[in-house]
Amino acid sequence: MAAIVTNKFRLNNAEQFYESFSEASTSFYLFVGRPQPWTSTTPFGGGTDSAPPTPLDNVDDEYMYFRDMQAAKRIAAADIQYAIPRHNWTSGTIYDYYRGDYGAQWSSTASDIVKTVNNGTNLWASTTLFYVLSSTNNVYKCMGNNGGAASTEEPAGTSNSEYTAGDSYVWKYMYTLTTTQITDFLTADFMPVLTNGTVSGAAVDGAVSQYKVMRGGAGYTNGTYSNQTLRGDGSGATFNVTVAGGVVTAVTGVLPGSGYTFGDCNIDAISLIGTPSTSAIVTPIIGPKGGQGYNAVNELGGFYIMTNTTISGTEGGGDFVVDQDFRRVGIVLNPYNYGTSTVATAATLNALTSMTFDASPTPGAFLADEAITAPSGAAGKVVAWDSTTRILKYIQTQWTGVKTTAGATQGNIIPFAAADVVTSASSATGTIATGGITNPEIAYYSGNTIYAEDRAPISRATDQTENIKLIVEF
């Protein structure tokens, strides 16, 4: 049984994901974590800081993300955008053009299958795609590529009508990026996609303006045959046919008509065109539902969602640590507040446990990333140390927080507790004060981790702002 999951499924999923950011019942958080270096010798870790490992999509790894998580920030509805791969217009490039029948076989010959320039099987599979971003930040859809010639004239203007450039490429203006979209969502590889209301309002459902000669045939009577009527389920579309040397060399649209979902030029039935020895095959290009430009997100393949989250210094009253680095970013959906089953809604969440030391004896100078231990067998890694407040934030993972000494509790994660004398690898010491253990704000292992990305280390400083963009593909 042959079946497919269509691109409309991907678009629908992207739309549902996009809309969920505005729903009161959902909380998406960007999290950062993994302060400790990647090391190829770490059991089940792998990778290095210069070549981070690829995250695994399994249960164990999702648990692991919480154990070295540092903090999380809620992603607002204003911080997301539909996106598509970025393609700057470049002179000398052969661009694909829009047509609604890619993958179809247009004759009885098995090799006659409609393909893109780069032999993709659908509109979005080619590496040179059928849309471009101009130097003025306008986006255009290619409607005709001059028979596969290179584009040498940059598209321009914002007319609602398709227009032919000096290099005979035909373009359709779709939308213009705003300053905010350029600043927040334009990257080297992706760009925002949106529907321009004016363009959408001018779109005509089922209009046909472009025709493709698949086979010119032979034996026709030379001449120009004007204002021929397109047959099909729509109305009003007309076209001109040019025959030279007995071959149909061009078919050009005159009136686009409306309401077409299929069409037939019926070349052989044109009055006085003659009886061919080989019939021509001409394909009218049927537009997407609503017409060209009616829904740019769907038409250009907007099944990518980009998030843009800014982290500034010690944002959240210290929830985000500085003078430290992180190597993992991700998105967790609907995590709980610590110790509850209530979905978190705060703007930021601290994900680290901390200990506060007694003022006397004076704690030593603990170093980021060094190991700490207590006589109880508790172990961990320093994430941040504040000598003024005497607060040390730490992680306990399956590799850095388990008791290593022999006994019944060997291999367990032993929690630090009040009165513990904590010693670091550099011999700094401190005594945990009464009530000195502070839990994180996020409940570990709650919610659903829907995205994870391992990266090379990103260092943070007090006066530094990180702008983290993530792309989720459907």
Short mmCIF file of N, CA and C in Angstrom, two decimals, residues 25-187:
data_model
loop_
_atom_site.label_atom_id
_atom_site.label_comp_id
_atom_site.label_asym_id
_atom_site.label_seq_id
_atom_site.Cartn_x
_atom_site.Cartn_y
_atom_site.Cartn_z
N SER A 25 -2.62 27.78 28.72
CA SER A 25 -2.32 26.48 29.34
C SER A 25 -0.94 25.97 29.03
N THR A 26 -0.16 26.69 28.25
CA THR A 26 1.16 26.21 27.88
C THR A 26 2.24 27.18 28.31
N SER A 27 3.36 26.63 28.75
CA SER A 27 4.55 27.42 29.12
C SER A 27 5.76 26.78 28.48
N PHE A 28 6.35 27.45 27.53
CA PHE A 28 7.58 26.99 26.90
C PHE A 28 8.75 27.74 27.54
N TYR A 29 9.76 26.99 27.94
CA TYR A 29 10.96 27.60 28.54
C TYR A 29 12.19 27.21 27.74
N LEU A 30 13.00 28.21 27.43
CA LEU A 30 14.35 27.95 26.93
C LEU A 30 15.24 27.68 28.13
N PHE A 31 16.00 26.59 28.11
CA PHE A 31 16.92 26.34 29.21
C PHE A 31 18.35 26.26 28.71
N VAL A 32 19.28 26.58 29.60
CA VAL A 32 20.71 26.42 29.32
C VAL A 32 21.29 25.52 30.39
N GLY A 33 22.32 24.78 30.03
CA GLY A 33 22.90 23.85 30.99
C GLY A 33 24.24 23.34 30.55
N ARG A 34 24.70 22.31 31.22
CA ARG A 34 25.98 21.65 30.98
C ARG A 34 27.16 22.61 31.16
N PRO A 35 27.46 23.02 32.41
CA PRO A 35 28.63 23.86 32.63
C PRO A 35 29.94 23.09 32.51
N GLN A 36 29.90 21.80 32.79
CA GLN A 36 31.12 20.99 32.75
C GLN A 36 31.52 20.68 31.32
N PRO A 37 32.83 20.56 31.04
CA PRO A 37 33.29 20.33 29.66
C PRO A 37 32.80 19.00 29.10
N TRP A 38 32.67 19.00 27.78
CA TRP A 38 32.47 17.73 27.09
C TRP A 38 33.81 16.99 27.11
N THR A 39 33.76 15.72 27.33
CA THR A 39 34.99 14.94 27.33
C THR A 39 34.73 13.56 26.78
N SER A 40 35.61 13.13 25.91
CA SER A 40 35.43 11.83 25.26
C SER A 40 35.57 10.68 26.25
N THR A 41 36.13 10.96 27.43
CA THR A 41 36.31 9.88 28.41
C THR A 41 35.15 9.76 29.37
N THR A 42 34.19 10.72 29.31
CA THR A 42 33.05 10.65 30.20
C THR A 42 32.14 9.50 29.80
N PRO A 43 31.80 8.62 30.71
CA PRO A 43 30.91 7.52 30.36
C PRO A 43 29.59 8.04 29.80
N PHE A 44 29.20 7.50 28.68
CA PHE A 44 27.93 7.82 28.03
C PHE A 44 27.82 9.30 27.65
N GLY A 45 28.91 10.03 27.73
CA GLY A 45 28.87 11.44 27.36
C GLY A 45 29.40 11.61 25.95
N GLY A 46 30.72 11.51 25.82
CA GLY A 46 31.33 11.61 24.51
C GLY A 46 31.47 13.04 24.05
N GLY A 47 32.19 13.21 22.95
CA GLY A 47 32.39 14.52 22.38
C GLY A 47 33.47 15.30 23.09
N THR A 48 33.78 16.44 22.54
CA THR A 48 34.74 17.37 23.13
C THR A 48 34.16 18.77 23.00
N ASP A 49 34.79 19.74 23.67
CA ASP A 49 34.30 21.11 23.57
C ASP A 49 34.39 21.64 22.15
N SER A 50 35.31 21.16 21.36
CA SER A 50 35.40 21.60 19.97
C SER A 50 34.52 20.78 19.04
N ALA A 51 34.07 19.63 19.49
CA ALA A 51 33.19 18.77 18.70
C ALA A 51 32.16 18.14 19.62
N PRO A 52 31.14 18.91 20.02
CA PRO A 52 30.14 18.41 20.96
C PRO A 52 29.40 17.19 20.40
N PRO A 53 28.89 16.35 21.29
CA PRO A 53 28.16 15.17 20.83
C PRO A 53 26.78 15.54 20.29
N THR A 54 26.19 14.62 19.57
CA THR A 54 24.82 14.78 19.11
C THR A 54 23.87 14.28 20.19
N PRO A 55 22.89 15.07 20.60
CA PRO A 55 21.96 14.62 21.64
C PRO A 55 21.23 13.35 21.20
N LEU A 56 20.91 12.53 22.16
CA LEU A 56 20.17 11.30 21.88
C LEU A 56 18.70 11.51 22.26
N ASP A 57 17.82 10.97 21.46
CA ASP A 57 16.39 11.10 21.73
C ASP A 57 15.94 9.88 22.51
N ASN A 58 16.27 9.88 23.80
CA ASN A 58 15.86 8.75 24.63
C ASN A 58 15.48 9.23 26.03
N VAL A 59 14.96 8.33 26.82
CA VAL A 59 14.46 8.68 28.15
C VAL A 59 15.60 9.11 29.07
N ASP A 60 16.70 8.36 29.08
CA ASP A 60 17.79 8.65 29.99
C ASP A 60 18.36 10.05 29.79
N ASP A 61 18.53 10.45 28.51
CA ASP A 61 19.12 11.75 28.24
C ASP A 61 18.19 12.88 28.68
N GLU A 62 16.88 12.69 28.56
CA GLU A 62 15.96 13.73 29.01
C GLU A 62 16.08 13.94 30.52
N TYR A 63 16.24 12.85 31.27
CA TYR A 63 16.49 13.00 32.71
C TYR A 63 17.79 13.77 32.96
N MET A 64 18.80 13.43 32.16
CA MET A 64 20.12 14.02 32.35
C MET A 64 20.11 15.54 32.16
N TYR A 65 19.26 16.04 31.24
CA TYR A 65 19.24 17.47 30.97
C TYR A 65 18.94 18.27 32.23
N PHE A 66 18.13 17.74 33.12
CA PHE A 66 17.77 18.46 34.34
C PHE A 66 18.91 18.50 35.34
N ARG A 67 19.72 17.46 35.37
CA ARG A 67 20.73 17.37 36.42
C ARG A 67 21.88 18.36 36.24
N ASP A 68 22.06 18.87 35.03
CA ASP A 68 23.08 19.92 34.88
C ASP A 68 22.50 21.19 34.27
N MET A 69 21.17 21.34 34.42
CA MET A 69 20.51 22.56 33.95
C MET A 69 20.87 23.73 34.87
N GLN A 70 21.07 24.90 34.29
CA GLN A 70 21.42 26.08 35.08
C GLN A 70 20.22 26.99 35.32
N ALA A 71 19.47 27.30 34.27
CA ALA A 71 18.32 28.20 34.41
C ALA A 71 17.46 28.09 33.17
N ALA A 72 16.25 28.65 33.28
CA ALA A 72 15.32 28.62 32.15
C ALA A 72 14.59 29.95 32.06
N LYS A 73 14.23 30.34 30.83
CA LYS A 73 13.49 31.59 30.62
C LYS A 73 12.29 31.29 29.74
N ARG A 74 11.14 31.82 30.17
CA ARG A 74 9.92 31.55 29.42
C ARG A 74 9.98 32.25 28.06
N ILE A 75 9.55 31.53 27.04
CA ILE A 75 9.54 32.07 25.68
C ILE A 75 8.18 32.72 25.43
N ALA A 76 8.19 34.01 25.17
CA ALA A 76 6.95 34.75 24.95
C ALA A 76 6.48 34.57 23.52
N ALA A 77 5.18 34.81 23.30
CA ALA A 77 4.61 34.69 21.96
C ALA A 77 5.29 35.64 20.98
N ALA A 78 5.77 36.79 21.49
CA ALA A 78 6.44 37.77 20.63
C ALA A 78 7.85 37.31 20.23
N ASP A 79 8.33 36.23 20.84
CA ASP A 79 9.70 35.78 20.61
C ASP A 79 9.77 34.61 19.64
N ILE A 80 8.70 34.39 18.87
CA ILE A 80 8.72 33.30 17.89
C ILE A 80 8.33 33.84 16.52
N GLN A 81 8.71 33.09 15.49
CA GLN A 81 8.46 33.55 14.13
C GLN A 81 8.46 32.34 13.20
N TYR A 82 7.51 32.28 12.25
CA TYR A 82 7.63 31.31 11.16
C TYR A 82 8.90 31.63 10.38
N ALA A 83 9.59 30.60 9.92
CA ALA A 83 10.84 30.83 9.20
C ALA A 83 10.98 29.86 8.04
N ILE A 84 11.83 30.22 7.12
CA ILE A 84 12.18 29.38 5.97
C ILE A 84 13.68 29.52 5.72
N PRO A 85 14.29 28.57 5.03
CA PRO A 85 15.71 28.72 4.70
C PRO A 85 15.96 30.02 3.92
N ARG A 86 17.05 30.66 4.23
CA ARG A 86 17.37 31.94 3.59
C ARG A 86 18.05 31.71 2.25
N HIS A 87 17.58 32.43 1.24
CA HIS A 87 18.20 32.37 -0.09
C HIS A 87 18.32 33.79 -0.62
N ASN A 88 19.50 34.37 -0.51
CA ASN A 88 19.74 35.69 -1.07
C ASN A 88 19.77 35.61 -2.59
N TRP A 89 19.16 36.60 -3.25
CA TRP A 89 19.30 36.63 -4.70
C TRP A 89 20.76 36.84 -5.04
N THR A 90 21.28 36.01 -5.95
CA THR A 90 22.68 36.09 -6.38
C THR A 90 22.74 36.00 -7.89
N SER A 91 23.35 36.96 -8.50
CA SER A 91 23.46 36.97 -9.96
C SER A 91 24.20 35.72 -10.44
N GLY A 92 23.72 35.15 -11.54
CA GLY A 92 24.34 33.97 -12.12
C GLY A 92 23.75 32.67 -11.62
N THR A 93 22.75 32.73 -10.75
CA THR A 93 22.12 31.53 -10.22
C THR A 93 20.90 31.15 -11.06
N ILE A 94 20.74 29.87 -11.31
CA ILE A 94 19.54 29.36 -11.97
C ILE A 94 18.54 29.00 -10.88
N TYR A 95 17.45 29.74 -10.81
CA TYR A 95 16.46 29.51 -9.77
C TYR A 95 15.33 28.62 -10.27
N ASP A 96 14.83 27.82 -9.36
CA ASP A 96 13.62 27.06 -9.66
C ASP A 96 12.45 28.03 -9.78
N TYR A 97 11.37 27.57 -10.37
CA TYR A 97 10.19 28.41 -10.49
C TYR A 97 8.98 27.66 -9.93
N TYR A 98 7.97 28.42 -9.54
CA TYR A 98 6.79 27.79 -8.95
C TYR A 98 6.01 27.00 -10.00
N ARG A 99 5.59 25.83 -9.64
CA ARG A 99 4.58 25.09 -10.38
C ARG A 99 3.93 24.10 -9.42
N GLY A 100 2.69 23.74 -9.69
CA GLY A 100 1.93 22.93 -8.76
C GLY A 100 1.99 21.45 -9.00
N ASP A 101 2.80 21.00 -9.96
CA ASP A 101 2.77 19.57 -10.31
C ASP A 101 4.13 18.90 -10.25
N TYR A 102 5.04 19.40 -9.42
CA TYR A 102 6.33 18.73 -9.30
C TYR A 102 6.13 17.28 -8.88
N GLY A 103 6.88 16.40 -9.52
CA GLY A 103 6.79 14.97 -9.23
C GLY A 103 5.85 14.23 -10.15
N ALA A 104 5.02 14.97 -10.91
CA ALA A 104 4.07 14.33 -11.82
C ALA A 104 4.79 13.87 -13.10
N GLN A 105 4.26 12.83 -13.73
CA GLN A 105 4.79 12.34 -15.00
C GLN A 105 3.93 12.91 -16.12
N TRP A 106 4.55 13.65 -17.05
CA TRP A 106 3.79 14.41 -18.03
C TRP A 106 3.64 13.72 -19.39
N SER A 107 4.25 12.55 -19.56
CA SER A 107 4.03 11.79 -20.79
C SER A 107 4.16 10.31 -20.47
N SER A 108 4.02 9.49 -21.47
CA SER A 108 4.10 8.03 -21.25
C SER A 108 5.52 7.56 -21.04
N THR A 109 6.50 8.44 -21.28
CA THR A 109 7.90 8.08 -21.05
C THR A 109 8.22 8.20 -19.57
N ALA A 110 8.74 7.13 -18.99
CA ALA A 110 8.94 7.08 -17.54
C ALA A 110 9.86 8.18 -17.03
N SER A 111 10.78 8.63 -17.87
CA SER A 111 11.75 9.65 -17.42
C SER A 111 11.15 11.06 -17.42
N ASP A 112 9.98 11.21 -18.00
CA ASP A 112 9.38 12.54 -18.10
C ASP A 112 8.62 12.88 -16.83
N ILE A 113 9.36 13.18 -15.80
CA ILE A 113 8.78 13.54 -14.51
C ILE A 113 9.16 14.99 -14.21
N VAL A 114 8.20 15.76 -13.80
CA VAL A 114 8.45 17.16 -13.48
C VAL A 114 9.39 17.24 -12.29
N LYS A 115 10.49 17.94 -12.47
CA LYS A 115 11.48 18.07 -11.41
C LYS A 115 11.92 19.52 -11.28
N THR A 116 12.49 19.83 -10.13
CA THR A 116 13.08 21.14 -9.95
C THR A 116 14.45 21.16 -10.62
N VAL A 117 15.08 22.32 -10.63
CA VAL A 117 16.40 22.45 -11.24
C VAL A 117 17.37 21.45 -10.65
N ASN A 118 17.33 21.28 -9.35
CA ASN A 118 18.26 20.37 -8.68
C ASN A 118 17.65 19.01 -8.40
N ASN A 119 16.66 18.65 -9.22
CA ASN A 119 16.07 17.31 -9.17
C ASN A 119 15.41 16.98 -7.84
N GLY A 120 14.88 17.97 -7.18
CA GLY A 120 14.08 17.69 -6.00
C GLY A 120 12.73 17.13 -6.39
N THR A 121 12.02 16.57 -5.44
CA THR A 121 10.74 15.95 -5.73
C THR A 121 9.56 16.80 -5.29
N ASN A 122 9.83 17.97 -4.71
CA ASN A 122 8.76 18.89 -4.39
C ASN A 122 9.30 20.31 -4.38
N LEU A 123 8.43 21.26 -4.16
CA LEU A 123 8.82 22.67 -4.27
C LEU A 123 9.96 23.05 -3.34
N TRP A 124 10.06 22.38 -2.17
CA TRP A 124 11.01 22.83 -1.15
C TRP A 124 12.24 21.93 -1.03
N ALA A 125 12.39 20.99 -1.97
CA ALA A 125 13.49 20.03 -1.85
C ALA A 125 14.77 20.50 -2.51
N SER A 126 14.71 21.52 -3.36
CA SER A 126 15.88 21.98 -4.08
C SER A 126 16.73 22.92 -3.24
N THR A 127 18.02 22.94 -3.52
CA THR A 127 18.92 23.82 -2.77
C THR A 127 18.91 25.24 -3.31
N THR A 128 18.34 25.46 -4.49
CA THR A 128 18.26 26.83 -5.02
C THR A 128 16.83 27.33 -5.02
N LEU A 129 15.93 26.64 -4.43
CA LEU A 129 14.55 27.02 -4.18
C LEU A 129 13.96 28.03 -5.15
N PHE A 130 12.70 28.34 -4.95
CA PHE A 130 11.96 29.15 -5.92
C PHE A 130 11.61 30.52 -5.35
N TYR A 131 12.31 30.94 -4.30
CA TYR A 131 12.10 32.28 -3.77
C TYR A 131 13.45 32.88 -3.40
N VAL A 132 13.49 34.20 -3.32
CA VAL A 132 14.75 34.88 -3.00
C VAL A 132 14.49 36.05 -2.07
N LEU A 133 15.53 36.42 -1.33
CA LEU A 133 15.55 37.64 -0.52
C LEU A 133 16.43 38.65 -1.24
N SER A 134 15.87 39.82 -1.53
CA SER A 134 16.63 40.83 -2.26
C SER A 134 17.48 41.66 -1.31
N SER A 135 18.31 42.51 -1.87
CA SER A 135 19.16 43.37 -1.05
C SER A 135 18.36 44.45 -0.32
N THR A 136 17.12 44.66 -0.73
CA THR A 136 16.24 45.62 -0.04
C THR A 136 15.30 44.90 0.93
N ASN A 137 15.60 43.64 1.21
CA ASN A 137 14.84 42.82 2.16
C ASN A 137 13.40 42.54 1.71
N ASN A 138 13.18 42.54 0.40
CA ASN A 138 11.94 42.06 -0.17
C ASN A 138 12.08 40.58 -0.52
N VAL A 139 10.99 39.85 -0.42
CA VAL A 139 11.00 38.43 -0.77
C VAL A 139 10.13 38.24 -2.00
N TYR A 140 10.66 37.50 -2.98
CA TYR A 140 9.98 37.27 -4.25
C TYR A 140 9.91 35.78 -4.54
N LYS A 141 8.80 35.39 -5.14
CA LYS A 141 8.63 34.03 -5.63
C LYS A 141 8.94 34.03 -7.13
N CYS A 142 9.73 33.06 -7.57
CA CYS A 142 10.06 32.95 -8.99
C CYS A 142 8.90 32.23 -9.70
N MET A 143 8.34 32.90 -10.70
CA MET A 143 7.23 32.32 -11.46
C MET A 143 7.68 31.79 -12.82
N GLY A 144 8.84 32.20 -13.26
CA GLY A 144 9.38 31.71 -14.53
C GLY A 144 10.86 31.98 -14.58
N ASN A 145 11.66 30.99 -15.02
CA ASN A 145 13.12 31.15 -14.98
C ASN A 145 13.76 31.18 -16.36
N ASN A 146 13.01 31.70 -17.36
CA ASN A 146 13.57 31.90 -18.70
C ASN A 146 14.16 30.61 -19.25
N GLY A 147 13.41 29.52 -19.10
CA GLY A 147 13.84 28.25 -19.66
C GLY A 147 15.05 27.64 -19.00
N GLY A 148 15.30 28.01 -17.75
CA GLY A 148 16.43 27.45 -17.03
C GLY A 148 17.71 28.25 -17.19
N ALA A 149 17.59 29.51 -17.59
CA ALA A 149 18.77 30.37 -17.72
C ALA A 149 19.12 30.97 -16.35
N ALA A 150 20.31 31.52 -16.25
CA ALA A 150 20.75 32.14 -15.00
C ALA A 150 20.07 33.49 -14.82
N SER A 151 19.76 33.82 -13.58
CA SER A 151 19.20 35.12 -13.25
C SER A 151 20.32 36.14 -13.14
N THR A 152 20.16 37.27 -13.82
CA THR A 152 21.21 38.30 -13.81
C THR A 152 20.70 39.66 -13.37
N GLU A 153 19.39 39.80 -13.16
CA GLU A 153 18.83 41.07 -12.73
C GLU A 153 18.03 40.86 -11.44
N GLU A 154 18.42 41.56 -10.38
CA GLU A 154 17.76 41.39 -9.09
C GLU A 154 16.31 41.85 -9.17
N PRO A 155 15.37 41.06 -8.65
CA PRO A 155 13.98 41.51 -8.63
C PRO A 155 13.82 42.74 -7.76
N ALA A 156 12.82 43.57 -8.11
CA ALA A 156 12.62 44.83 -7.38
C ALA A 156 11.14 45.20 -7.43
N GLY A 157 10.77 46.11 -6.53
CA GLY A 157 9.41 46.63 -6.53
C GLY A 157 8.48 45.82 -5.64
N THR A 158 7.29 46.39 -5.40
CA THR A 158 6.30 45.76 -4.53
C THR A 158 4.93 45.69 -5.20
N SER A 159 4.91 45.61 -6.50
CA SER A 159 3.65 45.51 -7.23
C SER A 159 2.95 44.20 -6.90
N ASN A 160 1.64 44.20 -6.89
CA ASN A 160 0.87 42.98 -6.66
C ASN A 160 0.80 42.10 -7.90
N SER A 161 1.24 42.62 -9.02
CA SER A 161 1.22 41.86 -10.27
C SER A 161 2.57 41.19 -10.52
N GLU A 162 2.54 40.04 -11.13
CA GLU A 162 3.79 39.40 -11.54
C GLU A 162 4.44 40.30 -12.60
N TYR A 163 5.78 40.33 -12.57
CA TYR A 163 6.43 41.17 -13.57
C TYR A 163 7.65 40.44 -14.12
N THR A 164 8.01 40.80 -15.35
CA THR A 164 9.15 40.18 -16.03
C THR A 164 10.34 41.12 -15.96
N ALA A 165 11.44 40.63 -15.39
CA ALA A 165 12.66 41.43 -15.27
C ALA A 165 13.40 41.45 -16.60
N GLY A 166 14.46 42.25 -16.66
CA GLY A 166 15.22 42.38 -17.89
C GLY A 166 15.89 41.11 -18.34
N ASP A 167 16.09 40.16 -17.43
CA ASP A 167 16.71 38.88 -17.81
C ASP A 167 15.66 37.83 -18.16
N SER A 168 14.40 38.28 -18.30
CA SER A 168 13.25 37.42 -18.65
C SER A 168 12.80 36.50 -17.53
N TYR A 169 13.32 36.70 -16.31
CA TYR A 169 12.77 35.99 -15.15
C TYR A 169 11.46 36.66 -14.76
N VAL A 170 10.50 35.86 -14.35
CA VAL A 170 9.21 36.38 -13.90
C VAL A 170 9.14 36.23 -12.38
N TRP A 171 8.81 37.33 -11.68
CA TRP A 171 8.81 37.34 -10.21
C TRP A 171 7.47 37.80 -9.66
N LYS A 172 7.15 37.31 -8.47
CA LYS A 172 5.96 37.73 -7.74
C LYS A 172 6.40 38.23 -6.37
N TYR A 173 6.13 39.53 -6.10
CA TYR A 173 6.46 40.09 -4.79
C TYR A 173 5.57 39.44 -3.73
N MET A 174 6.20 39.05 -2.57
CA MET A 174 5.47 38.37 -1.52
C MET A 174 5.36 39.21 -0.24
N TYR A 175 6.47 39.73 0.25
CA TYR A 175 6.44 40.53 1.48
C TYR A 175 7.80 41.19 1.68
N THR A 176 7.85 42.10 2.67
CA THR A 176 9.09 42.79 3.03
C THR A 176 9.37 42.57 4.51
N LEU A 177 10.61 42.27 4.85
CA LEU A 177 10.99 42.10 6.24
C LEU A 177 11.02 43.44 6.96
N THR A 178 10.48 43.47 8.17
CA THR A 178 10.53 44.69 8.97
C THR A 178 11.88 44.79 9.67
N THR A 179 12.16 45.97 10.21
CA THR A 179 13.41 46.16 10.94
C THR A 179 13.51 45.20 12.12
N THR A 180 12.41 45.02 12.85
CA THR A 180 12.41 44.10 13.99
C THR A 180 12.66 42.67 13.54
N GLN A 181 12.05 42.25 12.46
CA GLN A 181 12.27 40.89 11.96
C GLN A 181 13.71 40.68 11.52
N ILE A 182 14.30 41.69 10.92
CA ILE A 182 15.70 41.59 10.51
C ILE A 182 16.60 41.47 11.73
N THR A 183 16.34 42.29 12.73
CA THR A 183 17.18 42.30 13.93
C THR A 183 17.03 41.02 14.74
N ASP A 184 15.80 40.57 14.90
CA ASP A 184 15.53 39.47 15.84
C ASP A 184 15.52 38.08 15.20
N PHE A 185 15.23 37.98 13.89
CA PHE A 185 14.99 36.66 13.35
C PHE A 185 15.73 36.34 12.05
N LEU A 186 16.45 37.28 11.50
CA LEU A 186 17.20 37.01 10.27
C LEU A 186 18.57 36.48 10.62
N THR A 187 18.89 35.29 10.15
CA THR A 187 20.20 34.69 10.39
C THR A 187 20.87 34.37 9.07
#
